[in-house]
Structures are given as structure tokens and as C-alpha cells.
Coordinates of C-alpha atoms and ligand atoms in Angstrom, one line a residue:
X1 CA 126.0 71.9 123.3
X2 CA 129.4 74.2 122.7
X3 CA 132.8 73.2 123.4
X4 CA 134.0 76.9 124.0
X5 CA 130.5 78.8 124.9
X6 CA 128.7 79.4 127.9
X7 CA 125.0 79.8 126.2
X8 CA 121.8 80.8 128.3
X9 CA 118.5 82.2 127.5
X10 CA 116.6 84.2 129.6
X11 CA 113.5 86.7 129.4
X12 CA 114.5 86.3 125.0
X13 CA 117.8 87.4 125.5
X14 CA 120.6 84.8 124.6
X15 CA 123.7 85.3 126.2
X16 CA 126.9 83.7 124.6
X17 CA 130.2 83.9 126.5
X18 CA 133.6 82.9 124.5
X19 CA 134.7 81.0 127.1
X20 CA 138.2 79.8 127.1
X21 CA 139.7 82.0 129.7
X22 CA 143.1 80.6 130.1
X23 CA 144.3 82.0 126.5
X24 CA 141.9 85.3 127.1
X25 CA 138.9 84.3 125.0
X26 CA 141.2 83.9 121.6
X27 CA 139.4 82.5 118.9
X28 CA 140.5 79.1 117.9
X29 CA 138.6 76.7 115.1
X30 CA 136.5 75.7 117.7
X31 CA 135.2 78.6 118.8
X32 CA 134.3 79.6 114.5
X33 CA 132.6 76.1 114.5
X34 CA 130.6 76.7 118.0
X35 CA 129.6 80.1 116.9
X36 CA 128.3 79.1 113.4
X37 CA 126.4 76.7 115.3
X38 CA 125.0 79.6 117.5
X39 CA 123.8 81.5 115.2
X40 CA 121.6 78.5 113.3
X41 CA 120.3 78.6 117.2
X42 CA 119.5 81.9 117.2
X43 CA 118.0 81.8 114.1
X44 CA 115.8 78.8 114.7
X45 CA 114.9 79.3 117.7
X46 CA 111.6 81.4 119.0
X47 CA 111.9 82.0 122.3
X48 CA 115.7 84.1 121.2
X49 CA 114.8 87.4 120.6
X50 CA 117.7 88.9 120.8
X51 CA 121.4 88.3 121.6
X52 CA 124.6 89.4 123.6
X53 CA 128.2 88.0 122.8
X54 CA 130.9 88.7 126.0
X55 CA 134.1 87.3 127.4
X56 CA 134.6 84.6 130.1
X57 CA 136.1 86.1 132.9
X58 CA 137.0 90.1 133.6
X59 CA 140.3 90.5 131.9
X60 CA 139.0 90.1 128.5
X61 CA 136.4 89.8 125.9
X62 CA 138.2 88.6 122.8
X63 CA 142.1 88.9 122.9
X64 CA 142.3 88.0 119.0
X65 CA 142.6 84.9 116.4
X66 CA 144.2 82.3 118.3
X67 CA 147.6 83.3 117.3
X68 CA 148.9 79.4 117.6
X69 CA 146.9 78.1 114.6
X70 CA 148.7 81.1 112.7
X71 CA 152.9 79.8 112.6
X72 CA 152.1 76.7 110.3
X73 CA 149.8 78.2 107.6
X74 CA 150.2 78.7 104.1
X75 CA 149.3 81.3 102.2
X76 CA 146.2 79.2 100.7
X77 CA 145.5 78.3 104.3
X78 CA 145.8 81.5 106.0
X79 CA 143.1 83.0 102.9
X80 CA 140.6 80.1 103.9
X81 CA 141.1 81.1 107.8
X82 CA 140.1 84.5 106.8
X83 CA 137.1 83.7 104.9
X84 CA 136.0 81.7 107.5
X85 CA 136.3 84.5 109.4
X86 CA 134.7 87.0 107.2
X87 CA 131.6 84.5 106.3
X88 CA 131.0 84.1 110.2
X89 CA 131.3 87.4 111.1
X90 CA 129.0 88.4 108.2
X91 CA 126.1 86.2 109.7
X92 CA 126.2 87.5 112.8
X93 CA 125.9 91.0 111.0
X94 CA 123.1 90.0 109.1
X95 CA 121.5 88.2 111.9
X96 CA 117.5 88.6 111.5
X97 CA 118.0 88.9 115.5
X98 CA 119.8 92.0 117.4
X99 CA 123.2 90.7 118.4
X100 CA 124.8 93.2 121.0
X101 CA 128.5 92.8 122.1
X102 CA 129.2 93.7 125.5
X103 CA 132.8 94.2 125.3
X104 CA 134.3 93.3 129.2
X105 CA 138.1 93.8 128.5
X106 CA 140.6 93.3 125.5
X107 CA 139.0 93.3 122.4
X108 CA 141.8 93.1 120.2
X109 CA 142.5 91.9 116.3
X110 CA 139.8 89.4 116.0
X111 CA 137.9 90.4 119.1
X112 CA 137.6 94.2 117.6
X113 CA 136.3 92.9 114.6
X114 CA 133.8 90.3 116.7
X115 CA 132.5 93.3 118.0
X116 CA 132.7 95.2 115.1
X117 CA 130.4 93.0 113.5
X118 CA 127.7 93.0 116.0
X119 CA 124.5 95.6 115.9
X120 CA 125.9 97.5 118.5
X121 CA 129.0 97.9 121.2
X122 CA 128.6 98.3 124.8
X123 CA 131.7 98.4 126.8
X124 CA 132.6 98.0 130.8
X125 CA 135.0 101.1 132.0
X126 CA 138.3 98.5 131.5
X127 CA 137.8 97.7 128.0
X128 CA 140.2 97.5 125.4
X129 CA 139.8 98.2 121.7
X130 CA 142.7 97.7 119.0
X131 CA 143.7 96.3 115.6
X132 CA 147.3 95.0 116.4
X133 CA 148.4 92.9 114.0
X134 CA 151.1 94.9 112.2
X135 CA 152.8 93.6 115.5
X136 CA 152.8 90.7 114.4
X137 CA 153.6 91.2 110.4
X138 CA 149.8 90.3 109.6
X139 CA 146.6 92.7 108.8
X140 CA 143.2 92.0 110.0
X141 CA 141.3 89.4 108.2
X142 CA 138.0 89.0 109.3
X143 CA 136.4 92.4 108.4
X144 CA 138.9 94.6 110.3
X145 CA 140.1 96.9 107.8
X146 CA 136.8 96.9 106.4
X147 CA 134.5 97.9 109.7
X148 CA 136.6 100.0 111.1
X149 CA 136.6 102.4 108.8
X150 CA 132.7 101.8 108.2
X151 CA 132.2 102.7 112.1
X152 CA 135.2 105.8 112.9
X153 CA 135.9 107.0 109.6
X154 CA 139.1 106.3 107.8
X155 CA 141.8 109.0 109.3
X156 CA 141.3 107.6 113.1
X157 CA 140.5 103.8 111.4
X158 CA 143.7 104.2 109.8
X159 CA 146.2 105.6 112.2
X160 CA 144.7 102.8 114.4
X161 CA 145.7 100.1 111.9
X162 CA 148.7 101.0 110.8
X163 CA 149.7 102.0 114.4
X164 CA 148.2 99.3 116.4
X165 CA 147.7 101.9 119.1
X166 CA 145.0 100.4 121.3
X167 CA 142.1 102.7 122.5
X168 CA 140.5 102.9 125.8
X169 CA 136.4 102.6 126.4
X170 CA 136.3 106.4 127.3
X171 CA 137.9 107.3 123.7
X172 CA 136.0 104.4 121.6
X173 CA 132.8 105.8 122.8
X174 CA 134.2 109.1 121.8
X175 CA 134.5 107.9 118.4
X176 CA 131.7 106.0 118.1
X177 CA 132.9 102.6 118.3
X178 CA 130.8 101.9 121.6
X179 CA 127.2 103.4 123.0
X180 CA 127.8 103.0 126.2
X181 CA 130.4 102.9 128.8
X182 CA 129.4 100.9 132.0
X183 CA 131.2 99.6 135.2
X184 CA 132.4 96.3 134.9
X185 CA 130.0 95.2 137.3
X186 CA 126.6 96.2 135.5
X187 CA 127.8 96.1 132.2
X188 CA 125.4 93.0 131.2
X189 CA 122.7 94.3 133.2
X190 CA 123.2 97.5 131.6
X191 CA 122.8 95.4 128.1
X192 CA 119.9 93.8 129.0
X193 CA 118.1 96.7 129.9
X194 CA 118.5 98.0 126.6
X195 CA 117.5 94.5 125.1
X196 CA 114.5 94.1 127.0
X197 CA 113.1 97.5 125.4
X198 CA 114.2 96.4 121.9
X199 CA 112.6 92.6 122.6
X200 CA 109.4 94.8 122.9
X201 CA 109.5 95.8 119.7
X202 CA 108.1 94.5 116.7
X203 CA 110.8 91.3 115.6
X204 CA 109.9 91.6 111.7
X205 CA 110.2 95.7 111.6
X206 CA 113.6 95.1 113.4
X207 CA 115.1 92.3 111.2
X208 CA 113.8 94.8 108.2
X209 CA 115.9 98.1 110.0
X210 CA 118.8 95.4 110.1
X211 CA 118.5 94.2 106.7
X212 CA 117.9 98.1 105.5
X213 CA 120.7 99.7 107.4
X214 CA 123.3 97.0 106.4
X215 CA 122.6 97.8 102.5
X216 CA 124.5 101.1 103.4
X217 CA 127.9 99.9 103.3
X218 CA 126.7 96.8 100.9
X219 CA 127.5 97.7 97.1
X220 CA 125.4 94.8 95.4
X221 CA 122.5 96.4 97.1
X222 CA 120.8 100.4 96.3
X223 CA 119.6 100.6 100.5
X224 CA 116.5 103.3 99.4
X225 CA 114.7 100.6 96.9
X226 CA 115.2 98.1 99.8
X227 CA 113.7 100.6 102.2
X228 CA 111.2 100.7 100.0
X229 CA 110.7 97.0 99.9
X230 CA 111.3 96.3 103.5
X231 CA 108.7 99.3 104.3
X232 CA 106.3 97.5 101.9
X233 CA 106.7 94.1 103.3
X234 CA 105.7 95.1 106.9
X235 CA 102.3 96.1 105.5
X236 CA 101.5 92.5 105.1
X237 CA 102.9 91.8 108.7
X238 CA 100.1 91.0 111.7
X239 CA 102.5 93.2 113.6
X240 CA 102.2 96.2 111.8
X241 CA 98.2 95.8 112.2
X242 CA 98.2 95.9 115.8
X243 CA 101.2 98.9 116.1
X244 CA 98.4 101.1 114.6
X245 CA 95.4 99.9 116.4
X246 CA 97.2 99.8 119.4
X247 CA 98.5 103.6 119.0
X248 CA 95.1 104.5 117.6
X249 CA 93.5 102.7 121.0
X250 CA 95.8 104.4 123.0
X251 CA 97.1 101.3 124.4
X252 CA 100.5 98.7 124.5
X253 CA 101.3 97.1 121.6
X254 CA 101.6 93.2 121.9
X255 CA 103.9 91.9 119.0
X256 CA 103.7 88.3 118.1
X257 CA 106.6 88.5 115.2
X258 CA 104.1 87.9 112.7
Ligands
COA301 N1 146.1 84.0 120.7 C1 146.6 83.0 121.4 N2 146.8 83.1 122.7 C2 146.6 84.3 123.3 C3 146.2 85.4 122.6 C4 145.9 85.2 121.2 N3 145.5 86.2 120.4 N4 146.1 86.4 123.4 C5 146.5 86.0 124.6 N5 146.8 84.7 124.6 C6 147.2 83.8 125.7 C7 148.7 84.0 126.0 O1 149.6 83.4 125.2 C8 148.7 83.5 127.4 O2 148.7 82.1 127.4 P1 149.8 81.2 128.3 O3 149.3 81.6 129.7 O4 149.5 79.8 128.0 O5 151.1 81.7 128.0 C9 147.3 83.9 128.0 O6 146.5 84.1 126.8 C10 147.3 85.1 128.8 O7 147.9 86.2 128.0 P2 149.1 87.1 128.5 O8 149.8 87.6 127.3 O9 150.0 86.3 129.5 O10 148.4 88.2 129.3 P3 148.8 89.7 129.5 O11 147.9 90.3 130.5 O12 150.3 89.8 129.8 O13 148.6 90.5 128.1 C11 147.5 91.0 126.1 C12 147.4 90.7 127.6 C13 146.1 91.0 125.5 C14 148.1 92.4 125.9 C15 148.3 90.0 125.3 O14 147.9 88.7 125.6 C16 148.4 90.1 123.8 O15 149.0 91.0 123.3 N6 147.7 89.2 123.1 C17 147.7 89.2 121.7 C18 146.8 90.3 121.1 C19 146.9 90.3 119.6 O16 147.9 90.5 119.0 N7 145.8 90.0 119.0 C20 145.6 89.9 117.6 C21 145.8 88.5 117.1 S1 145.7 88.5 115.3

């Protein structure tokens, strides 16, 4: 189905693993192309109820762009690589569907800013968060510059940047970049504990909390009339019937996402 993802589904939860190893998970063309196709899977497809994104292997999660498609590119070029980027990793943070990234080792350049874009970060104890492309004469280009500062605040966002100091998990959970810091062993058990409480949930009321709490740092968008809207909308949902009548009956909730 992917050239360069593992994909499996299992209890809802869709797991997605960059899987090209050898050059530590770097994202190539064909990795954008496999995850665009992902996401029209997970949005098309019922039985996904929610997602994680991780790394092949234990060394890293995503060690950047692939830096080799970078030498030959014009400036035209490298704008249309970015925007690329940017429009992928925008779908994946508008994704109707929770999309969690359980970061499992470098998540550097690209890779920070894959994870940036999902809902939420867990990390294993080795992980490895930075933006270091002024290494490399470059900035970020797929929502680096942009995130960071969204999810840290712009003095630590910025030193980080223009430094291309990399952070360990212990400190990006200090700051806020991750929720949790897990052993490298149950990190994606650890995230699919979590997922399994949030597939519980009702699907509608989430994808209105993602839509809601994305119109925050969205300036075409006024997030209170939307909260408005969004709180509206779920009064004509099947799902917000049985909430009530369940709490009112004192009994479990079954959600059906409609
Ligand atoms: N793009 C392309 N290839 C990459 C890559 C990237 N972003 N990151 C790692 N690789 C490749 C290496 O070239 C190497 O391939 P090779 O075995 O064919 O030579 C392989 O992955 C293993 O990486 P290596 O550098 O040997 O591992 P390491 O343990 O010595 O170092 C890192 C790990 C993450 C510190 C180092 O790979 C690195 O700095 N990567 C680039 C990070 C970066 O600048 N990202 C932002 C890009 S915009």
C-alpha cells in the first residue's frame, strides 16, 4: 500500500511507521506522497479512530528532510518543497482524527516539525528534539519556525533556532513540547493507552475540539464564534443525545460518531 510506511490498524488505532531505517527515517518525496496518501486513509476510513506516527527502528523517529534531494534545487524548487511540506503537515494538523506522534529517537528539522504538527507528542527516554538547519545554511520550512514558537514560546523557540542546540526528552517535556516521557520499550503501549480512552470518546465532539483549538493560532478564523458554532453543531449530533442520557442513566456512554 506504502512504499516507505509500515501501516496497521488495530483496536481503531492506526499506526504509521516512517520506515526507511538505513537513512534514519529522513523524509524523501516518497515518504510526502505515502503520507498524503495516509491521511485520505485515515480520513476515509471508519474503523481508524485515531492515529500514531513513529520511527522504524530505535535510533530515530525522523532525522529531517532528506537532505540529498536538497544540493540540486533552485530557489523556485526549494519554495515548492516547502509548500509541500507545509500543506502536508497542515492536514495532518487539521486531521478530523487524533493523530499522536510518538517520538522514538531523533526528531530533528523535519522530524520536529512532523511531530510538531501532530495533536500531541509522546516521547521514549532517548529522544531527540531540534531545529538544526542553520547547520546547514537553511531554516525550517515545513512549519518549524512557525510551531515552535506556537508550542514553547518564542525566547526558548528562538534560541533553539538560531542555535540548533538539540534538547533532550526530559527538557522537551519540561517545556511542553512532549506529555509524556516513556521508556523506549513501552512508549507505544504507553500511546495506546492513552488512545484507547480518547477512541471512547465521542468522534464528532473530538474533531470539533480539533477544529476549535486549531482556530487559536489561525488568523482567518475568530476561535470563540467557532466555539460557538462547533458547540451548536453537536446539538444536532446522535452522540450528544446519548452523552446526556447516558450520564443522566448513570450508565456508559456508547458513541457511534454520529
Ligand atoms: N537526510 C538524509 N540522510 C540522512 C539524514 C537526513 N536528514 N539524517 C541521517 N541521514 C543518513 C546519513 O547520511 C547516513 O546515511 P549513510 O549510512 O548512507 O551514510 C544514515 O542516515 C545514518 O546517519 P549517521 O549520520 O551516520 O548517524 P549518526 O548516528 O552518526 O548521526 C544524526 C545521527 C541524526 C546526528 C545525523 O545523522 C544528522 O545530523 N542528521 C541530519 C540532521 C539534520 O540536519 N536534519 C535537518 C535536515 S533539514
Amino acid at each position: 500500500m506504502y512504499q516507505t510506511l509500515l501501516s496497521n490498524l488495530e483496536n481503531g488505532i492506526y499506526t504509521i511507521t516512517i520506515n526507511r531505517p538505513d537513512k534514519l527515517n529522513a523524509l524523501n518525496k516518497n515518504v510526502f506522497t505515502d503520507l498524503n496518501a495516509a491521511i485520505d486513509e485515515i480520513e476515509s476510513n471508519n474503523e481508524i479512530r485515531s492515529v500514531i506516527i513513529t520511527g522504524s527502528g530505535t535510533k530515530a523517529f525522523v532525522a529531517g528532510a532528506d537532505i540529498s534531494e536538497f544540493n540540486a534545487l533552485n530557489k523556485d524548487e526549494a519554495k515548492a518543497l516547502a509548500k509541500r511540506g507545509q500543506d502536508t503537515f497542515a492536514r495532518i494538523e487539521n486531521c478530523s482524527k487524533p493523530i499522536v506522534a510518538a517520538v522514538n529517537g531523533f526528531a530533528l528539522g523535519g522530524g520536529c516539525e512532523l511531530a510538531m504538527a501532530c495533536h500531541f507528542r509522546i516521547a521514549s527516554e532517548n529522544a531527540k528534539f531540534g531545529q538544526p538547519e542553520v547547520n546547514l545554511g537553511l531554516i525550517p520550512g515545513y512549519g518549524g519556525t512557525q510551531r515552535l514558537v506556537q508550542l514553547i514560546g518564542k525566547g526558548k523557540a528562538m534560541e533553539l533556532l538560531i542555535s540548533a542546540h538539540m534538547i533532550d526528552a526530559k527538557e522537551a517535556k519540561e517545556l511542553g513540547l512532549v506529555n509524556y516521557v516513556t521508556t523506549t520499550e513501552t512508549l507505544i503501549e504507553h500511546t495506546k493507552q492513552i488512545l484507547s480512552v480518547i477512541n471512547s470518546k465521542a468522534p464528532l465532539a473530538i474533531a470539533s475540539c480539533i477544529k476549535a483549538a486549531n482556530a487559536v493560532f489561525d488568523e482567518s478564523k475568530n476561535g470563540f464564534t467557532l466555539e460557538i458554532e462547533e458547540f451548536g453543531n453537536c446539538f444536532d449530533t446522535a452522540d450528544m443525545k446519548e452523552g446526556t442520557t447516558a450520564f443522566i442513566e448513570k450508565r456508559k456512554a456508547v458513541f457511534t460518531g454520529k
